[in-house]
Short mmCIF file of C-alpha atoms and ligand atoms in Angstrom, two decimals:
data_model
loop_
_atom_site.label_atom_id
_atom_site.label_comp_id
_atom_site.label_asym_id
_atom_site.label_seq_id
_atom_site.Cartn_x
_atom_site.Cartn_y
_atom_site.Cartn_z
CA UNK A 14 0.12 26.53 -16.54
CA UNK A 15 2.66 29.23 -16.16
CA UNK A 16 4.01 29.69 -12.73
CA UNK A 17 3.71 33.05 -11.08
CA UNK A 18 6.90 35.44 -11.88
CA UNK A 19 10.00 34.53 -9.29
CA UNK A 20 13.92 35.73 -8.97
CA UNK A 21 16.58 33.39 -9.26
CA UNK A 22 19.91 32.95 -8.08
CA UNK A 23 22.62 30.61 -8.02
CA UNK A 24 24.56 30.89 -5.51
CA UNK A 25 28.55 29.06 -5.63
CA UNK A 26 28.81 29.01 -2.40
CA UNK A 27 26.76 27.38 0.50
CA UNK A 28 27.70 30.57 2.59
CA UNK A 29 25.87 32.62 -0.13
CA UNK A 30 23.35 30.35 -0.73
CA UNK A 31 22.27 30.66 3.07
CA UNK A 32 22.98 34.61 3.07
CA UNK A 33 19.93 34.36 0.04
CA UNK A 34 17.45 32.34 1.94
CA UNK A 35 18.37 34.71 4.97
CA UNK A 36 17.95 38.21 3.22
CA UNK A 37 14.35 37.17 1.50
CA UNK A 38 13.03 35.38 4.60
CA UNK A 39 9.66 33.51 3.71
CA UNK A 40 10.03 34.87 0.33
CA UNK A 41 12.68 32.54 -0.97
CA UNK A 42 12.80 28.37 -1.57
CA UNK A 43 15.53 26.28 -2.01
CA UNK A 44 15.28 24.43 -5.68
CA UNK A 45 17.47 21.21 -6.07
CA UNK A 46 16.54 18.56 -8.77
CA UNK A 47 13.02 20.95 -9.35
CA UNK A 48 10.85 17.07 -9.19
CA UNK A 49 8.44 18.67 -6.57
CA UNK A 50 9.03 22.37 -6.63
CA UNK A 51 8.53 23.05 -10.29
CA UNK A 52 5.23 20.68 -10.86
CA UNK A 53 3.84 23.18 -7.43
CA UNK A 54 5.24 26.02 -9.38
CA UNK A 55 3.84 25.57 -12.75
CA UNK A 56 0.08 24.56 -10.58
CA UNK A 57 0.61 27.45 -8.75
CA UNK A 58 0.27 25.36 -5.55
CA UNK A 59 3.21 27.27 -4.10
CA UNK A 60 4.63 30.54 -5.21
CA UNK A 61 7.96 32.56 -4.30
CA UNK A 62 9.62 35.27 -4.64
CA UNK A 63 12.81 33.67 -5.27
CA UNK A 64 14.44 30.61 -6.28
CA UNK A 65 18.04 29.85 -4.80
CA UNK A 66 19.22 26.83 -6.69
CA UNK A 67 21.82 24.96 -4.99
CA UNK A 68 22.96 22.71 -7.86
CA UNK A 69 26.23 24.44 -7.71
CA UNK A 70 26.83 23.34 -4.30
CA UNK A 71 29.59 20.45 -5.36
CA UNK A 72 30.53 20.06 -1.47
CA UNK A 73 26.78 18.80 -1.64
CA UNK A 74 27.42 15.43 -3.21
CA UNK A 75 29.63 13.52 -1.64
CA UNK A 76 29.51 10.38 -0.06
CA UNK A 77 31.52 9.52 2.20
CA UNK A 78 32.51 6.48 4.58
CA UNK A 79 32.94 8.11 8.51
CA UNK A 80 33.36 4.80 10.17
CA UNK A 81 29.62 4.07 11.59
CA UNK A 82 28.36 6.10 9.73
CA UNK A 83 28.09 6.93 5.72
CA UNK A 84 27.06 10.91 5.18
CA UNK A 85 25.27 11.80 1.84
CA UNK A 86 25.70 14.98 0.49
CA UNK A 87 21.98 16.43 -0.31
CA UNK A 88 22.32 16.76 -3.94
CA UNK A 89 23.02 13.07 -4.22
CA UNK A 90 20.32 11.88 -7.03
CA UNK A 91 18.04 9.01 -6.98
CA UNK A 92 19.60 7.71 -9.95
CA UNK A 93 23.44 7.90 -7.79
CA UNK A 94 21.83 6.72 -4.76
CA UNK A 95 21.02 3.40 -6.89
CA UNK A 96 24.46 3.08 -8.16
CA UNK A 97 27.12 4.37 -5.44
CA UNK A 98 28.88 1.36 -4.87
CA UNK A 99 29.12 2.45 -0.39
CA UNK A 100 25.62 3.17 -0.46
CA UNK A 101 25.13 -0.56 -1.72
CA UNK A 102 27.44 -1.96 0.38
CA UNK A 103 26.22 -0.23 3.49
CA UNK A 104 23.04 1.14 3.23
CA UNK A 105 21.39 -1.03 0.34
CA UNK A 106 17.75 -0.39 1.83
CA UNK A 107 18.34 3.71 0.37
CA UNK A 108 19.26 2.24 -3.16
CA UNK A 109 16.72 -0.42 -2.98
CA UNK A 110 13.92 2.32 -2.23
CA UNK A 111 15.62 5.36 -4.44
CA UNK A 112 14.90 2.59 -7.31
CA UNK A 113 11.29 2.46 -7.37
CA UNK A 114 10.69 6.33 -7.56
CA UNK A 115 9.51 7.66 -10.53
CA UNK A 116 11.15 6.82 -13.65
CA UNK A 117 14.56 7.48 -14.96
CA UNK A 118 14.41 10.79 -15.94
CA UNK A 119 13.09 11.55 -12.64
CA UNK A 120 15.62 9.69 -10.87
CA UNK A 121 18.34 11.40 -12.63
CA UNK A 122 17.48 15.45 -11.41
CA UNK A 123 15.79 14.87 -7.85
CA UNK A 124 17.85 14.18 -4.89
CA UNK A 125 18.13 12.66 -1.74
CA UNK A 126 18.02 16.13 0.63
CA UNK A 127 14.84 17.44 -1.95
CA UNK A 128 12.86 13.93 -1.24
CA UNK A 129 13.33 14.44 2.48
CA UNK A 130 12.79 18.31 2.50
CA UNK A 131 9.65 18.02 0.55
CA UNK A 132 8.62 15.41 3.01
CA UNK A 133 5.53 13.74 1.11
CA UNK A 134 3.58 11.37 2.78
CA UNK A 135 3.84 9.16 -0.20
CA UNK A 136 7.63 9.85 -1.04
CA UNK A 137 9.61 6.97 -0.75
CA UNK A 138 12.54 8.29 0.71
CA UNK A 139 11.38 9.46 4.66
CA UNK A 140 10.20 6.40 5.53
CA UNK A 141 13.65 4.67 4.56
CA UNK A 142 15.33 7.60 6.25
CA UNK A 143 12.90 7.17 9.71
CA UNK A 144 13.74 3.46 9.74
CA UNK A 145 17.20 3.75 9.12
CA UNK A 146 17.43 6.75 12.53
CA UNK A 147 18.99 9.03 9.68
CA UNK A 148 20.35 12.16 10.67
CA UNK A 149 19.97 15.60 8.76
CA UNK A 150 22.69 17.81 8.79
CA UNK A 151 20.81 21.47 8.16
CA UNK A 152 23.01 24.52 7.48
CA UNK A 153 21.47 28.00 8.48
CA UNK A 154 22.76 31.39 9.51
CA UNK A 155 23.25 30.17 12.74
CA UNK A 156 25.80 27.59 11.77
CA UNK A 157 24.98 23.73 11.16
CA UNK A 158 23.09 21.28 13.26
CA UNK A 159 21.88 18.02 13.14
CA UNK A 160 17.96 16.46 13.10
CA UNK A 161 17.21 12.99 14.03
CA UNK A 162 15.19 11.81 11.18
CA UNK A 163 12.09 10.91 13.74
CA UNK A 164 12.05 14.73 14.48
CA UNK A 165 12.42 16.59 11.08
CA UNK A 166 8.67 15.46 9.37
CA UNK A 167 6.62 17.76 10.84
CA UNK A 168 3.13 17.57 8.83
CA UNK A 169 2.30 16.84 5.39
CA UNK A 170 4.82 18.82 3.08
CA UNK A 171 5.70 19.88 6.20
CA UNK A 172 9.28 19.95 7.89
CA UNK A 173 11.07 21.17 11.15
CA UNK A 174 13.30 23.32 8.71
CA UNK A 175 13.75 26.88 9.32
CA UNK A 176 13.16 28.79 6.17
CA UNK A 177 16.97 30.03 5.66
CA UNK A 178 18.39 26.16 6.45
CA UNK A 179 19.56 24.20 3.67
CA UNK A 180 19.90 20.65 4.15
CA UNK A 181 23.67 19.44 3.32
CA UNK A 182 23.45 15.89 3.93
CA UNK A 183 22.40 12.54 5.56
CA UNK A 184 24.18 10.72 8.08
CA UNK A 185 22.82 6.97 7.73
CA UNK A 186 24.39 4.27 10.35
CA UNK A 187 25.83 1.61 8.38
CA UNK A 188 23.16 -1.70 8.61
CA UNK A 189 25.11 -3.74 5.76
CA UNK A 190 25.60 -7.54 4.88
CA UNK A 191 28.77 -7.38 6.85
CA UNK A 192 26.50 -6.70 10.36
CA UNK A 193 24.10 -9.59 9.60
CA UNK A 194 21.76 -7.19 8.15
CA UNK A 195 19.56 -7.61 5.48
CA UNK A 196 16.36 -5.46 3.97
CA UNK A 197 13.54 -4.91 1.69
CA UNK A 198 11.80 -2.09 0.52
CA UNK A 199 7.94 -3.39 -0.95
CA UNK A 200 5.95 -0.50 -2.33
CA UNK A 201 1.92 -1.26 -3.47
CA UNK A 202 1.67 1.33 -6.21
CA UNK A 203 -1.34 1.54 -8.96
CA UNK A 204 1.20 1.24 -12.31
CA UNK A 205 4.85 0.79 -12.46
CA UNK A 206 6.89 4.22 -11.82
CA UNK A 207 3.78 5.55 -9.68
CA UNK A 208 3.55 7.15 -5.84
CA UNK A 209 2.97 4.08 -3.07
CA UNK A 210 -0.49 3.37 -2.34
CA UNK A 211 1.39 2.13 0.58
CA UNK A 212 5.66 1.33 1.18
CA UNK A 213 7.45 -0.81 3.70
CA UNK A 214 10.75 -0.06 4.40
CA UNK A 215 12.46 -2.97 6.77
CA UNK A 216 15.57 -4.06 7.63
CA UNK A 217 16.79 -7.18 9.74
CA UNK A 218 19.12 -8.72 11.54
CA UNK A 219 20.15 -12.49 12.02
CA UNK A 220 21.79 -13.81 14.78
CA UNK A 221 22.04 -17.60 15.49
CA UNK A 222 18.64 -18.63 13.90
CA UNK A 223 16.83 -15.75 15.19
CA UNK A 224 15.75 -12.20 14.20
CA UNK A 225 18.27 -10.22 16.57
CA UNK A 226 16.69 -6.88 15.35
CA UNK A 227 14.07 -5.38 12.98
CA UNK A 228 13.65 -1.55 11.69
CA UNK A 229 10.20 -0.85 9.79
CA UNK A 230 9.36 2.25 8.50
CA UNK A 231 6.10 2.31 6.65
CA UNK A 232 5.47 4.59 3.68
CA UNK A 233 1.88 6.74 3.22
CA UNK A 234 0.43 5.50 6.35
CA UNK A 235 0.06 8.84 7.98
CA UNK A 236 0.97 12.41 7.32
CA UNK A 237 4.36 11.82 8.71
CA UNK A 238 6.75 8.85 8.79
CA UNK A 239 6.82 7.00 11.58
CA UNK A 240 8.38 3.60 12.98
CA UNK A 241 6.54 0.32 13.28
CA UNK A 242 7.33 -0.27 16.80
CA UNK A 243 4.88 -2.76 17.57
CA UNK A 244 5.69 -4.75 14.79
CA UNK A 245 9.74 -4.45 15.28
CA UNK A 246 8.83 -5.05 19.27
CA UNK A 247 7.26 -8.60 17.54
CA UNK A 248 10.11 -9.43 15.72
CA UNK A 249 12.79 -9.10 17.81
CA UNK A 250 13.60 -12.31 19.40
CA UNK A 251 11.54 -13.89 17.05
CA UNK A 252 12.47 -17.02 15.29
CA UNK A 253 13.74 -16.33 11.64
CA UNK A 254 11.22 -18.02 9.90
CA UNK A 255 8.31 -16.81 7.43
CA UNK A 256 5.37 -17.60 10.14
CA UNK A 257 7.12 -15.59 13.16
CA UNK A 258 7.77 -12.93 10.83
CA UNK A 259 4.18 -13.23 9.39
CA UNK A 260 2.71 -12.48 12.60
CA UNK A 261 4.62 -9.68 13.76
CA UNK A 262 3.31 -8.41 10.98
CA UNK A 263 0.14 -8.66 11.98
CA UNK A 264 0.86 -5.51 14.27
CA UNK A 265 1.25 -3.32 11.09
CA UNK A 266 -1.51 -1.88 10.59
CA UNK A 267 -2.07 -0.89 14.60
CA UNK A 268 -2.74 2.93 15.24
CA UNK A 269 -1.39 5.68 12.74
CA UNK A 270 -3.77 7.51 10.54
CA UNK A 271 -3.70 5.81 7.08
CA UNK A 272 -5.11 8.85 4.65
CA UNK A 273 -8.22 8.35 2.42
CA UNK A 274 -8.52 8.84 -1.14
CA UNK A 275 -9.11 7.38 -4.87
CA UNK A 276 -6.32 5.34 -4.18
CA UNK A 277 -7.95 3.33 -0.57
CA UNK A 278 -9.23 3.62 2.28
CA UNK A 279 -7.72 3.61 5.69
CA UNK A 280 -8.99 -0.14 6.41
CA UNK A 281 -7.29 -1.10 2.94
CA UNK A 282 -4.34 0.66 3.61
CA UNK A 283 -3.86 -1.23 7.45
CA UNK A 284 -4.79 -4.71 4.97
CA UNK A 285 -1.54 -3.31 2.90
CA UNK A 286 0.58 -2.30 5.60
CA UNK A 287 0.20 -6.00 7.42
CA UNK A 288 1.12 -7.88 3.90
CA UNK A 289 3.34 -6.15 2.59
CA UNK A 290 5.07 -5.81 6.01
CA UNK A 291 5.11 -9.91 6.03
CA UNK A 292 6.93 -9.64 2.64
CA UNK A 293 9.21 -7.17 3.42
CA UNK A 294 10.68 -8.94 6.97
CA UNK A 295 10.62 -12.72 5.09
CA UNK A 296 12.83 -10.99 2.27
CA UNK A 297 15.01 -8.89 4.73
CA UNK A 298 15.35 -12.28 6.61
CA UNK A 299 16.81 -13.92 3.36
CA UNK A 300 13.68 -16.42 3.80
C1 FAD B 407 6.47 12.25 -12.49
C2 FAD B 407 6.98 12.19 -11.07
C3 FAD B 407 6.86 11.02 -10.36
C4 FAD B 407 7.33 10.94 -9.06
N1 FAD B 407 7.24 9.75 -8.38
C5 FAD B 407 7.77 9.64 -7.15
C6 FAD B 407 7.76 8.38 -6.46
O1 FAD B 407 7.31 7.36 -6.96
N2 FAD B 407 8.30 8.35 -5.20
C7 FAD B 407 8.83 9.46 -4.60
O2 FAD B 407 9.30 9.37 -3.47
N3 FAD B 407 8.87 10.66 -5.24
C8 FAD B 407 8.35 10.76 -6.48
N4 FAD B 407 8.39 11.96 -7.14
C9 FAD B 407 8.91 13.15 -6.41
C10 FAD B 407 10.33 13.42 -6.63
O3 FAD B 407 11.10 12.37 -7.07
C11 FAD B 407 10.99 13.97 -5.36
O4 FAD B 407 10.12 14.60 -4.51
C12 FAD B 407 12.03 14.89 -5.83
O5 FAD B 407 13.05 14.19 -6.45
C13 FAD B 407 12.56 15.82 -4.74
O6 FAD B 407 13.89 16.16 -4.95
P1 FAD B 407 14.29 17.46 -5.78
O7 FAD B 407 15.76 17.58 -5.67
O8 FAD B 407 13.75 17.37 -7.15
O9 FAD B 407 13.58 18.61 -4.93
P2 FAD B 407 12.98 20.00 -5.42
O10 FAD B 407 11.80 19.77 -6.27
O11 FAD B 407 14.06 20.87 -5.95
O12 FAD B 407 12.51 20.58 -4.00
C14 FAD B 407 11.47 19.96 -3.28
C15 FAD B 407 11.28 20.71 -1.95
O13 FAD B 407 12.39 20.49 -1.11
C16 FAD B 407 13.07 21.73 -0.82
N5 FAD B 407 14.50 21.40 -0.89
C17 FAD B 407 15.13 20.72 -1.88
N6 FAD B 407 16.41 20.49 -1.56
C18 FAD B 407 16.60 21.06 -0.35
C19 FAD B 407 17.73 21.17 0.51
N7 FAD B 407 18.92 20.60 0.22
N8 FAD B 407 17.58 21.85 1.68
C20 FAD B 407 16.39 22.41 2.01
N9 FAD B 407 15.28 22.32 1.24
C21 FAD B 407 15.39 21.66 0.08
C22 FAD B 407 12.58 22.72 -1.86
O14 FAD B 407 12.62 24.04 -1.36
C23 FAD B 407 11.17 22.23 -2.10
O15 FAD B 407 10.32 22.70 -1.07
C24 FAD B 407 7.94 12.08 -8.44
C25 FAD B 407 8.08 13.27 -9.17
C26 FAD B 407 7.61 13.33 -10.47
C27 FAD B 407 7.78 14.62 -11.25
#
């Protein structure tokens, strides 16, 4: 299908690509790779009346090392988010995650800020982001500010956005080898290159034979991301082996609101979430 007739900018400046989204109010979207935004488009699941593409925005696609912290620029691909040698060194669960979405050609035009903005319950990306306690940086008339990850997914496709921000980057605390971290991302999905049935995103920590500290963020278990506490409240102070971490797991499928569709039901999904949880903490372990 053809979508609906838009405008289109492209703004060299994040100063003018704000003062676009600020003049057309509701009537304007952000497009970055185009993965989501174009398919919605051309289904005429969305319309606009004009498109500000920020893939001019060059100040959007750095990364770079502040100490604790790494911050990656928006416009950072999938397909860069896989290879950026910081990213691996320091934040491996992103790479590990950003490496199971879509295919290549995919990976190589959507980014890092567009998977979080369009904030889809089955995207890979938030949940990593949620576990992680990633921080958005959001730029807006009113000057920039920053979103804790666990407060920016509002609803399904659904963020805490204002309709002139623009998401420049992601501050993600460094959890890397060097910390006595390790992670996994497992993702369930129907054929290779597809959307998670259901994702686990977990990272650990070793200490002295124990697990010192676990993060688990499960994808497509709910309309918004949200931490495993119960099951990171389970492994913490656990022993590090696979039948400590297999329990804790147990606690994966408590609560949330799995979704229902061709793909499972909730009761499958909670069967999911609990072994693919296991996996993800034995491999994150190095067990
Ligand atoms: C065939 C196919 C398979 C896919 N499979 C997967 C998969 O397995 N896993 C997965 O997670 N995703 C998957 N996707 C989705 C896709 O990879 C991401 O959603 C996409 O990359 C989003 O990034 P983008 O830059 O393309 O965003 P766009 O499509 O440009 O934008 C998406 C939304 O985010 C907003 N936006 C984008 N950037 C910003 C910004 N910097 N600030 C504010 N708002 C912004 C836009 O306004 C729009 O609402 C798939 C897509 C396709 C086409």
């Amino acid at each position: 299908m053809i979508p609906a007739k838009f405008g289109y900018v492209r703004p060299t400046s994040l100063a003018d690509a704000i003062a676009a989204l600020a003049g057309n109010g509701e009537d304007a979207k952000v497009i970055a790779g185009g993965q989501s935004l174009i398919p919605l488009l051309r289904l005429r699941l969305t319309d606009t009346g004009l498109l500000v593409d920020i893939g001019r925005l060059e100040e959007l696609r750095d990364v770079v090392d502040e100490g604790a912290t790494l911050r990656i620029g928006a416009l950072t691909t999938h397909y860069e988010l896989v290879h950026d040698p910081l990213i691996a060194e320091h934040c491996g669960l992103i790479a590990a995650a950003a490496a199971t979405v879509a295919d290549p050609a995919v990976r190589h035009r959507g980014t890092f800020g567009g998977s979080l903005a369009h904030a889809d319950a089955a995207g890979d990306l938030p949940a990593v982001a949620v576990a992680l306690d990633a921080v958005l940086l959001a730029s807006g008339p009113a000057g920039e500010r920053e979103i804790p990850a666990a407060g920016f997914f509002a609803d399904y496709l659904t963020t805490t956005l204002a309709a002139d921000e623009i998401v420049t980057g992601i501050r993600v605390p460094k959890l890397g080898a060097s910390g006595g971290w390790g992670y996994r991302y497992e993702k369930f999905h129907r054929t290779a290159q597809a959307w998670a049935i259901v994702g686990v995103a977990a990272a650990v920590r070793r200490g002295n034979g124990q697990v010192t500290e676990a993060r688990v963020g499960p994808t497509n278990m709910g309309m918004v991301p949200v931490r495993a506490t119960a099951v990171e409240a389970a492994a913490a102070g656990a022993p590090a082996t696979a039948e400590a971490l297999q329990q804790a797991a147990s606690h994966a499928g408590d609560g949330g609101d799995p979704p229902s569709d061709l793909n499972g039901s909730p009761e499958y999904r909670r069967h999911l979430a609990r072994v693919l949880t296991g996996r993800a903490l034995a491999a994150a372990a190095g067990l």
